[in-house]
JSON list of C-alpha atoms in Angstrom, two decimals:
[
{"chain": "A", "resi": 1, "resn": "MET", "atom": "CA", "xyz": [2.99, 10.49, 126.49]},
{"chain": "A", "resi": 2, "resn": "ALA", "atom": "CA", "xyz": [5.42, 7.84, 127.78]},
{"chain": "A", "resi": 3, "resn": "VAL", "atom": "CA", "xyz": [4.74, 4.13, 126.96]},
{"chain": "A", "resi": 4, "resn": "SER", "atom": "CA", "xyz": [6.15, 1.36, 129.16]},
{"chain": "A", "resi": 5, "resn": "LEU", "atom": "CA", "xyz": [7.71, -1.71, 127.19]},
{"chain": "A", "resi": 6, "resn": "ALA", "atom": "CA", "xyz": [5.04, -3.62, 128.51]},
{"chain": "A", "resi": 7, "resn": "GLU", "atom": "CA", "xyz": [2.23, -1.43, 127.17]},
{"chain": "A", "resi": 8, "resn": "ALA", "atom": "CA", "xyz": [3.94, -1.26, 123.81]},
{"chain": "A", "resi": 9, "resn": "ARG", "atom": "CA", "xyz": [3.99, -5.06, 123.52]},
{"chain": "A", "resi": 10, "resn": "LEU", "atom": "CA", "xyz": [0.20, -5.02, 124.55]},
{"chain": "A", "resi": 11, "resn": "LEU", "atom": "CA", "xyz": [-0.50, -2.38, 121.86]},
{"chain": "A", "resi": 12, "resn": "LEU", "atom": "CA", "xyz": [1.39, -4.44, 119.19]},
{"chain": "A", "resi": 13, "resn": "ALA", "atom": "CA", "xyz": [-0.37, -7.46, 120.01]},
{"chain": "A", "resi": 14, "resn": "HIS", "atom": "CA", "xyz": [-3.72, -5.78, 119.69]},
{"chain": "A", "resi": 15, "resn": "ALA", "atom": "CA", "xyz": [-2.78, -4.32, 116.29]},
{"chain": "A", "resi": 16, "resn": "ARG", "atom": "CA", "xyz": [-1.70, -7.82, 115.26]},
{"chain": "A", "resi": 17, "resn": "ARG", "atom": "CA", "xyz": [-5.01, -9.25, 116.10]},
{"chain": "A", "resi": 18, "resn": "ALA", "atom": "CA", "xyz": [-6.66, -6.43, 114.65]},
{"chain": "A", "resi": 19, "resn": "ILE", "atom": "CA", "xyz": [-4.96, -6.93, 111.22]},
{"chain": "A", "resi": 20, "resn": "GLN", "atom": "CA", "xyz": [-5.62, -10.75, 111.36]},
{"chain": "A", "resi": 21, "resn": "GLN", "atom": "CA", "xyz": [-9.41, -10.08, 111.87]},
{"chain": "A", "resi": 22, "resn": "GLY", "atom": "CA", "xyz": [-9.21, -7.80, 108.63]},
{"chain": "A", "resi": 23, "resn": "ASN", "atom": "CA", "xyz": [-9.11, -4.59, 110.46]},
{"chain": "A", "resi": 24, "resn": "SER", "atom": "CA", "xyz": [-6.32, -2.29, 109.58]},
{"chain": "A", "resi": 25, "resn": "PRO", "atom": "CA", "xyz": [-5.38, 0.37, 112.43]},
{"chain": "A", "resi": 26, "resn": "SER", "atom": "CA", "xyz": [-4.46, 2.88, 109.68]},
{"chain": "A", "resi": 27, "resn": "ARG", "atom": "CA", "xyz": [-7.85, 2.49, 107.94]},
{"chain": "A", "resi": 28, "resn": "SER", "atom": "CA", "xyz": [-9.42, 2.83, 111.31]},
{"chain": "A", "resi": 29, "resn": "LYS", "atom": "CA", "xyz": [-7.80, 6.21, 111.90]},
{"chain": "A", "resi": 30, "resn": "VAL", "atom": "CA", "xyz": [-8.84, 7.37, 108.46]},
{"chain": "A", "resi": 31, "resn": "GLU", "atom": "CA", "xyz": [-12.61, 6.18, 109.18]},
{"chain": "A", "resi": 32, "resn": "ARG", "atom": "CA", "xyz": [-12.37, 8.35, 112.35]},
{"chain": "A", "resi": 33, "resn": "ARG", "atom": "CA", "xyz": [-11.18, 11.33, 110.78]},
{"chain": "A", "resi": 34, "resn": "VAL", "atom": "CA", "xyz": [-14.12, 10.88, 108.22]},
{"chain": "A", "resi": 35, "resn": "GLN", "atom": "CA", "xyz": [-16.41, 10.52, 111.01]},
{"chain": "A", "resi": 36, "resn": "ALA", "atom": "CA", "xyz": [-15.15, 13.52, 112.85]},
{"chain": "A", "resi": 37, "resn": "VAL", "atom": "CA", "xyz": [-15.55, 15.48, 109.57]},
{"chain": "A", "resi": 38, "resn": "GLU", "atom": "CA", "xyz": [-19.03, 14.25, 108.95]},
{"chain": "A", "resi": 39, "resn": "ALA", "atom": "CA", "xyz": [-19.96, 15.43, 112.37]},
{"chain": "A", "resi": 40, "resn": "LEU", "atom": "CA", "xyz": [-19.19, 18.95, 111.67]},
{"chain": "A", "resi": 41, "resn": "ALA", "atom": "CA", "xyz": [-22.34, 21.26, 112.11]},
{"chain": "A", "resi": 42, "resn": "PHE", "atom": "CA", "xyz": [-23.91, 22.75, 109.19]},
{"chain": "A", "resi": 43, "resn": "GLY", "atom": "CA", "xyz": [-22.63, 26.23, 110.47]},
{"chain": "A", "resi": 44, "resn": "LYS", "atom": "CA", "xyz": [-19.10, 25.04, 109.99]},
{"chain": "A", "resi": 45, "resn": "TRP", "atom": "CA", "xyz": [-19.59, 23.72, 106.77]},
{"chain": "A", "resi": 46, "resn": "ALA", "atom": "CA", "xyz": [-21.60, 27.09, 105.69]},
{"chain": "A", "resi": 47, "resn": "GLU", "atom": "CA", "xyz": [-18.44, 28.87, 107.02]},
{"chain": "A", "resi": 48, "resn": "LYS", "atom": "CA", "xyz": [-16.02, 26.81, 104.93]},
{"chain": "A", "resi": 49, "resn": "TYR", "atom": "CA", "xyz": [-17.98, 26.92, 101.74]},
{"chain": "A", "resi": 50, "resn": "VAL", "atom": "CA", "xyz": [-18.07, 30.93, 102.04]},
{"chain": "A", "resi": 51, "resn": "ALA", "atom": "CA", "xyz": [-14.29, 31.09, 102.83]},
{"chain": "A", "resi": 52, "resn": "GLU", "atom": "CA", "xyz": [-13.11, 28.62, 100.32]},
{"chain": "A", "resi": 53, "resn": "ALA", "atom": "CA", "xyz": [-15.38, 28.72, 97.52]},
{"chain": "A", "resi": 54, "resn": "THR", "atom": "CA", "xyz": [-14.38, 30.62, 94.30]},
{"chain": "A", "resi": 55, "resn": "LEU", "atom": "CA", "xyz": [-16.62, 33.84, 94.57]},
{"chain": "A", "resi": 56, "resn": "ALA", "atom": "CA", "xyz": [-16.18, 37.61, 94.04]},
{"chain": "A", "resi": 57, "resn": "GLY", "atom": "CA", "xyz": [-15.33, 39.51, 97.07]},
{"chain": "A", "resi": 58, "resn": "SER", "atom": "CA", "xyz": [-18.86, 41.25, 97.05]},
{"chain": "A", "resi": 59, "resn": "THR", "atom": "CA", "xyz": [-20.72, 38.10, 96.41]},
{"chain": "A", "resi": 60, "resn": "ARG", "atom": "CA", "xyz": [-18.75, 36.50, 99.31]},
{"chain": "A", "resi": 61, "resn": "ALA", "atom": "CA", "xyz": [-19.62, 39.42, 101.78]},
{"chain": "A", "resi": 62, "resn": "MET", "atom": "CA", "xyz": [-23.21, 39.40, 100.74]},
{"chain": "A", "resi": 63, "resn": "ARG", "atom": "CA", "xyz": [-23.46, 35.63, 101.23]},
{"chain": "A", "resi": 64, "resn": "ARG", "atom": "CA", "xyz": [-21.93, 35.70, 104.62]},
{"chain": "A", "resi": 65, "resn": "SER", "atom": "CA", "xyz": [-24.20, 38.58, 105.56]},
{"chain": "A", "resi": 66, "resn": "VAL", "atom": "CA", "xyz": [-27.25, 36.71, 104.39]},
{"chain": "A", "resi": 67, "resn": "TYR", "atom": "CA", "xyz": [-26.35, 33.69, 106.30]},
{"chain": "A", "resi": 68, "resn": "ASP", "atom": "CA", "xyz": [-25.38, 35.63, 109.45]},
{"chain": "A", "resi": 69, "resn": "ARG", "atom": "CA", "xyz": [-28.59, 37.74, 109.67]},
{"chain": "A", "resi": 70, "resn": "ASN", "atom": "CA", "xyz": [-31.03, 34.70, 108.47]},
{"chain": "A", "resi": 71, "resn": "LEU", "atom": "CA", "xyz": [-29.74, 31.26, 109.00]},
{"chain": "A", "resi": 72, "resn": "ALA", "atom": "CA", "xyz": [-27.15, 31.18, 111.40]},
{"chain": "A", "resi": 73, "resn": "ALA", "atom": "CA", "xyz": [-29.14, 31.50, 114.76]},
{"chain": "A", "resi": 74, "resn": "GLU", "atom": "CA", "xyz": [-31.11, 28.48, 113.82]},
{"chain": "A", "resi": 75, "resn": "PHE", "atom": "CA", "xyz": [-28.98, 26.42, 111.47]},
{"chain": "A", "resi": 76, "resn": "ASP", "atom": "CA", "xyz": [-25.48, 26.83, 112.86]},
{"chain": "A", "resi": 77, "resn": "ARG", "atom": "CA", "xyz": [-25.50, 23.88, 115.32]},
{"chain": "A", "resi": 78, "resn": "LEU", "atom": "CA", "xyz": [-27.69, 21.47, 113.36]},
{"chain": "A", "resi": 79, "resn": "LYS", "atom": "CA", "xyz": [-25.96, 18.39, 111.76]},
{"chain": "A", "resi": 80, "resn": "LEU", "atom": "CA", "xyz": [-26.33, 18.00, 107.97]},
{"chain": "A", "resi": 81, "resn": "GLU", "atom": "CA", "xyz": [-28.86, 15.34, 108.01]},
{"chain": "A", "resi": 82, "resn": "GLU", "atom": "CA", "xyz": [-30.95, 17.42, 110.42]},
{"chain": "A", "resi": 83, "resn": "ILE", "atom": "CA", "xyz": [-31.86, 20.02, 107.81]},
{"chain": "A", "resi": 84, "resn": "THR", "atom": "CA", "xyz": [-34.64, 18.91, 105.78]},
{"chain": "A", "resi": 85, "resn": "PRO", "atom": "CA", "xyz": [-36.54, 20.36, 102.77]},
{"chain": "A", "resi": 86, "resn": "SER", "atom": "CA", "xyz": [-39.44, 21.15, 104.94]},
{"chain": "A", "resi": 87, "resn": "ARG", "atom": "CA", "xyz": [-37.41, 22.73, 107.77]},
{"chain": "A", "resi": 88, "resn": "LEU", "atom": "CA", "xyz": [-35.36, 24.93, 105.06]},
{"chain": "A", "resi": 89, "resn": "MET", "atom": "CA", "xyz": [-38.89, 25.92, 103.51]},
{"chain": "A", "resi": 90, "resn": "ALA", "atom": "CA", "xyz": [-40.40, 26.88, 106.90]},
{"chain": "A", "resi": 91, "resn": "LYS", "atom": "CA", "xyz": [-37.25, 28.93, 107.51]},
{"chain": "A", "resi": 92, "resn": "CYS", "atom": "CA", "xyz": [-37.55, 30.77, 104.11]},
{"chain": "A", "resi": 93, "resn": "GLU", "atom": "CA", "xyz": [-41.20, 31.40, 104.78]},
{"chain": "A", "resi": 94, "resn": "LYS", "atom": "CA", "xyz": [-40.31, 33.04, 108.20]},
{"chain": "A", "resi": 95, "resn": "ILE", "atom": "CA", "xyz": [-37.61, 35.32, 106.15]},
{"chain": "A", "resi": 96, "resn": "LYS", "atom": "CA", "xyz": [-40.25, 36.12, 103.62]},
{"chain": "A", "resi": 97, "resn": "GLU", "atom": "CA", "xyz": [-42.68, 37.20, 106.13]},
{"chain": "A", "resi": 98, "resn": "ARG", "atom": "CA", "xyz": [-40.31, 39.80, 107.40]},
{"chain": "A", "resi": 99, "resn": "GLY", "atom": "CA", "xyz": [-40.80, 41.34, 104.00]},
{"chain": "A", "resi": 100, "resn": "ALA", "atom": "CA", "xyz": [-37.51, 40.01, 102.77]},
{"chain": "A", "resi": 101, "resn": "ALA", "atom": "CA", "xyz": [-38.34, 37.75, 99.95]},
{"chain": "A", "resi": 102, "resn": "ALA", "atom": "CA", "xyz": [-35.16, 38.29, 97.99]},
{"chain": "A", "resi": 103, "resn": "ARG", "atom": "CA", "xyz": [-33.10, 37.40, 101.15]},
{"chain": "A", "resi": 104, "resn": "ALA", "atom": "CA", "xyz": [-35.33, 34.29, 101.53]},
{"chain": "A", "resi": 105, "resn": "VAL", "atom": "CA", "xyz": [-34.55, 32.93, 97.99]},
{"chain": "A", "resi": 106, "resn": "GLN", "atom": "CA", "xyz": [-30.72, 34.02, 98.59]},
{"chain": "A", "resi": 107, "resn": "ALA", "atom": "CA", "xyz": [-30.80, 32.02, 102.01]},
{"chain": "A", "resi": 108, "resn": "ARG", "atom": "CA", "xyz": [-32.08, 28.87, 100.01]},
{"chain": "A", "resi": 109, "resn": "ASP", "atom": "CA", "xyz": [-29.13, 29.39, 97.57]},
{"chain": "A", "resi": 110, "resn": "ILE", "atom": "CA", "xyz": [-26.60, 29.51, 100.02]},
{"chain": "A", "resi": 111, "resn": "VAL", "atom": "CA", "xyz": [-27.81, 26.21, 101.70]},
{"chain": "A", "resi": 112, "resn": "LEU", "atom": "CA", "xyz": [-27.85, 24.64, 98.14]},
{"chain": "A", "resi": 113, "resn": "GLN", "atom": "CA", "xyz": [-24.41, 25.69, 97.43]},
{"chain": "A", "resi": 114, "resn": "ALA", "atom": "CA", "xyz": [-23.02, 24.62, 100.91]},
{"chain": "A", "resi": 115, "resn": "TYR", "atom": "CA", "xyz": [-24.31, 21.17, 100.60]},
{"chain": "A", "resi": 116, "resn": "ARG", "atom": "CA", "xyz": [-22.95, 20.80, 96.96]},
{"chain": "A", "resi": 117, "resn": "PHE", "atom": "CA", "xyz": [-19.62, 21.93, 98.66]},
{"chain": "A", "resi": 118, "resn": "VAL", "atom": "CA", "xyz": [-19.99, 19.20, 101.19]},
{"chain": "A", "resi": 119, "resn": "GLN", "atom": "CA", "xyz": [-20.74, 16.72, 98.41]},
{"chain": "A", "resi": 120, "resn": "ALA", "atom": "CA", "xyz": [-17.99, 17.60, 96.32]},
{"chain": "A", "resi": 121, "resn": "ARG", "atom": "CA", "xyz": [-15.72, 16.47, 99.33]},
{"chain": "A", "resi": 122, "resn": "GLY", "atom": "CA", "xyz": [-16.92, 12.86, 99.05]},
{"chain": "A", "resi": 123, "resn": "LEU", "atom": "CA", "xyz": [-19.60, 13.02, 101.76]},
{"chain": "A", "resi": 124, "resn": "LYS", "atom": "CA", "xyz": [-22.90, 11.39, 101.18]},
{"chain": "A", "resi": 125, "resn": "VAL", "atom": "CA", "xyz": [-25.65, 13.58, 102.01]},
{"chain": "A", "resi": 126, "resn": "ASP", "atom": "CA", "xyz": [-28.97, 14.82, 100.84]},
{"chain": "A", "resi": 127, "resn": "ASN", "atom": "CA", "xyz": [-29.22, 18.33, 99.68]},
{"chain": "A", "resi": 128, "resn": "PRO", "atom": "CA", "xyz": [-32.41, 19.62, 101.22]},
{"chain": "A", "resi": 129, "resn": "ALA", "atom": "CA", "xyz": [-32.28, 22.70, 98.91]},
{"chain": "A", "resi": 130, "resn": "GLU", "atom": "CA", "xyz": [-32.75, 20.62, 95.64]},
{"chain": "A", "resi": 131, "resn": "ALA", "atom": "CA", "xyz": [-36.08, 19.57, 96.48]},
{"chain": "A", "resi": 132, "resn": "ILE", "atom": "CA", "xyz": [-37.30, 23.43, 96.56]},
{"chain": "A", "resi": 133, "resn": "ARG", "atom": "CA", "xyz": [-37.73, 25.71, 93.59]},
{"chain": "A", "resi": 134, "resn": "PRO", "atom": "CA", "xyz": [-36.88, 29.43, 93.87]},
{"chain": "A", "resi": 135, "resn": "SER", "atom": "CA", "xyz": [-40.30, 30.23, 92.42]},
{"chain": "A", "resi": 136, "resn": "ALA", "atom": "CA", "xyz": [-42.05, 28.19, 95.51]},
{"chain": "A", "resi": 137, "resn": "ILE", "atom": "CA", "xyz": [-40.50, 30.78, 97.84]},
{"chain": "A", "resi": 138, "resn": "ALA", "atom": "CA", "xyz": [-41.08, 34.00, 95.88]},
{"chain": "A", "resi": 139, "resn": "THR", "atom": "CA", "xyz": [-41.74, 35.20, 92.24]},
{"chain": "A", "resi": 140, "resn": "PHE", "atom": "CA", "xyz": [-40.40, 38.71, 91.08]},
{"chain": "A", "resi": 141, "resn": "LYS", "atom": "CA", "xyz": [-41.99, 40.72, 88.54]},
{"chain": "A", "resi": 142, "resn": "PRO", "atom": "CA", "xyz": [-39.56, 42.43, 85.92]},
{"chain": "A", "resi": 143, "resn": "ARG", "atom": "CA", "xyz": [-39.58, 46.18, 86.53]},
{"chain": "A", "resi": 144, "resn": "ASP", "atom": "CA", "xyz": [-39.68, 46.97, 82.73]},
{"chain": "A", "resi": 145, "resn": "ARG", "atom": "CA", "xyz": [-42.90, 47.92, 81.12]},
{"chain": "A", "resi": 146, "resn": "ALA", "atom": "CA", "xyz": [-44.20, 49.36, 77.90]},
{"chain": "A", "resi": 147, "resn": "LEU", "atom": "CA", "xyz": [-45.20, 52.96, 77.57]},
{"chain": "A", "resi": 148, "resn": "THR", "atom": "CA", "xyz": [-48.75, 53.67, 77.32]},
{"chain": "A", "resi": 149, "resn": "SER", "atom": "CA", "xyz": [-50.20, 55.40, 74.23]},
{"chain": "A", "resi": 150, "resn": "GLY", "atom": "CA", "xyz": [-50.42, 58.77, 76.29]},
{"chain": "A", "resi": 151, "resn": "GLU", "atom": "CA", "xyz": [-46.99, 58.52, 77.59]},
{"chain": "A", "resi": 152, "resn": "ILE", "atom": "CA", "xyz": [-45.78, 57.92, 73.97]},
{"chain": "A", "resi": 153, "resn": "HIS", "atom": "CA", "xyz": [-47.58, 61.01, 72.96]},
{"chain": "A", "resi": 154, "resn": "VAL", "atom": "CA", "xyz": [-45.99, 63.02, 75.73]},
{"chain": "A", "resi": 155, "resn": "PHE", "atom": "CA", "xyz": [-42.54, 61.75, 74.76]},
{"chain": "A", "resi": 156, "resn": "PHE", "atom": "CA", "xyz": [-42.97, 62.69, 71.11]},
{"chain": "A", "resi": 157, "resn": "SER", "atom": "CA", "xyz": [-44.11, 66.27, 71.90]},
{"chain": "A", "resi": 158, "resn": "ALA", "atom": "CA", "xyz": [-41.57, 66.87, 74.29]},
{"chain": "A", "resi": 159, "resn": "LEU", "atom": "CA", "xyz": [-39.00, 65.55, 71.77]},
{"chain": "A", "resi": 160, "resn": "GLU", "atom": "CA", "xyz": [-40.35, 67.90, 69.11]},
{"chain": "A", "resi": 161, "resn": "LEU", "atom": "CA", "xyz": [-40.49, 70.74, 71.73]},
{"chain": "A", "resi": 162, "resn": "GLY", "atom": "CA", "xyz": [-36.86, 70.21, 72.38]},
{"chain": "A", "resi": 163, "resn": "VAL", "atom": "CA", "xyz": [-35.98, 70.72, 68.83]},
{"chain": "A", "resi": 164, "resn": "GLN", "atom": "CA", "xyz": [-38.21, 73.84, 68.65]},
{"chain": "A", "resi": 165, "resn": "ILE", "atom": "CA", "xyz": [-36.57, 75.56, 71.67]},
{"chain": "A", "resi": 166, "resn": "GLY", "atom": "CA", "xyz": [-33.01, 74.94, 70.26]},
{"chain": "A", "resi": 167, "resn": "ALA", "atom": "CA", "xyz": [-32.03, 72.05, 72.51]},
{"chain": "A", "resi": 168, "resn": "PHE", "atom": "CA", "xyz": [-30.07, 70.96, 69.57]},
{"chain": "A", "resi": 169, "resn": "HIS", "atom": "CA", "xyz": [-30.37, 71.55, 65.68]},
{"chain": "A", "resi": 170, "resn": "THR", "atom": "CA", "xyz": [-30.69, 68.55, 63.59]},
{"chain": "A", "resi": 171, "resn": "ASP", "atom": "CA", "xyz": [-28.16, 70.15, 60.85]},
{"chain": "A", "resi": 172, "resn": "GLY", "atom": "CA", "xyz": [-25.48, 69.92, 63.23]},
{"chain": "A", "resi": 173, "resn": "SER", "atom": "CA", "xyz": [-25.03, 73.78, 63.78]},
{"chain": "A", "resi": 174, "resn": "PRO", "atom": "CA", "xyz": [-24.15, 75.16, 67.16]},
{"chain": "A", "resi": 175, "resn": "SER", "atom": "CA", "xyz": [-27.05, 75.82, 69.60]},
{"chain": "A", "resi": 176, "resn": "GLY", "atom": "CA", "xyz": [-27.08, 78.99, 71.41]},
{"chain": "A", "resi": 177, "resn": "GLY", "atom": "CA", "xyz": [-23.45, 80.08, 70.40]},
{"chain": "A", "resi": 178, "resn": "ASP", "atom": "CA", "xyz": [-21.84, 77.45, 72.75]},
{"chain": "A", "resi": 179, "resn": "GLY", "atom": "CA", "xyz": [-20.22, 75.50, 70.21]},
{"chain": "A", "resi": 180, "resn": "ARG", "atom": "CA", "xyz": [-22.40, 72.27, 70.59]},
{"chain": "A", "resi": 181, "resn": "GLY", "atom": "CA", "xyz": [-23.45, 70.36, 67.61]},
{"chain": "A", "resi": 182, "resn": "PHE", "atom": "CA", "xyz": [-25.84, 67.51, 67.23]},
{"chain": "A", "resi": 183, "resn": "GLU", "atom": "CA", "xyz": [-26.95, 66.53, 70.76]},
{"chain": "A", "resi": 184, "resn": "PRO", "atom": "CA", "xyz": [-29.80, 63.78, 70.63]},
{"chain": "A", "resi": 185, "resn": "GLY", "atom": "CA", "xyz": [-29.20, 62.75, 74.14]},
{"chain": "A", "resi": 186, "resn": "ALA", "atom": "CA", "xyz": [-30.31, 66.32, 75.42]},
{"chain": "A", "resi": 187, "resn": "ALA", "atom": "CA", "xyz": [-33.58, 66.13, 73.50]},
{"chain": "A", "resi": 188, "resn": "PHE", "atom": "CA", "xyz": [-34.06, 62.55, 74.73]},
{"chain": "A", "resi": 189, "resn": "ALA", "atom": "CA", "xyz": [-33.33, 63.50, 78.26]},
{"chain": "A", "resi": 190, "resn": "HIS", "atom": "CA", "xyz": [-35.80, 66.25, 77.98]},
{"chain": "A", "resi": 191, "resn": "ALA", "atom": "CA", "xyz": [-38.51, 63.88, 76.65]},
{"chain": "A", "resi": 192, "resn": "GLY", "atom": "CA", "xyz": [-37.89, 61.29, 79.19]},
{"chain": "A", "resi": 193, "resn": "ALA", "atom": "CA", "xyz": [-38.19, 63.82, 82.00]},
{"chain": "A", "resi": 194, "resn": "ALA", "atom": "CA", "xyz": [-41.53, 64.71, 80.67]},
{"chain": "A", "resi": 195, "resn": "VAL", "atom": "CA", "xyz": [-42.83, 61.36, 80.68]},
{"chain": "A", "resi": 196, "resn": "PHE", "atom": "CA", "xyz": [-41.87, 60.69, 84.17]},
{"chain": "A", "resi": 197, "resn": "ALA", "atom": "CA", "xyz": [-43.33, 63.96, 85.08]},
{"chain": "A", "resi": 198, "resn": "GLY", "atom": "CA", "xyz": [-46.50, 63.25, 83.82]},
{"chain": "A", "resi": 199, "resn": "GLY", "atom": "CA", "xyz": [-46.23, 65.36, 80.59]},
{"chain": "A", "resi": 200, "resn": "GLU", "atom": "CA", "xyz": [-46.04, 68.85, 82.53]},
{"chain": "A", "resi": 201, "resn": "SER", "atom": "CA", "xyz": [-43.06, 69.82, 80.44]},
{"chain": "A", "resi": 202, "resn": "ALA", "atom": "CA", "xyz": [-44.58, 69.12, 77.27]}
]
């Protein structure tokens, strides 16, 4: 853009006046850039977080998928200060009501990490996800369980049967002439199958 000599002198006079008043033009430019960054919608920050954070490829793909399917439609255009704990919790509840409790917890974690990504870049903003515990969204029962006394009986009966029918020889001698020696895995697999089959093989 061409500037005339008169316009240049006017701009210089404004700059000198600003400096005399304690306002640095260069500082003003920096502040405007900071304000522009702060004005980024949450969706842009979430995109930057997923793209730039140190994540395994599979984790990055999973988080992008969870965000796109569960958060993007409502949160993409919101300003950072517009996402409150109550708003985030309500969204997680909606996700959970679809039968996707694990996705609801993951969505909360994505918001948590995205805000920490923002804060690490010097922007002062409250993290709404810090006010919500994962257990407030959903709890998950461990899948491991102890065998019942009946299942233990079935297991050892099947294990004993495996020895009797020659699944393996405890003395290490070949079984069935096929050259195999001691094979505890075969017997344990047989016993485990019996437990899961309700004891029919025993």
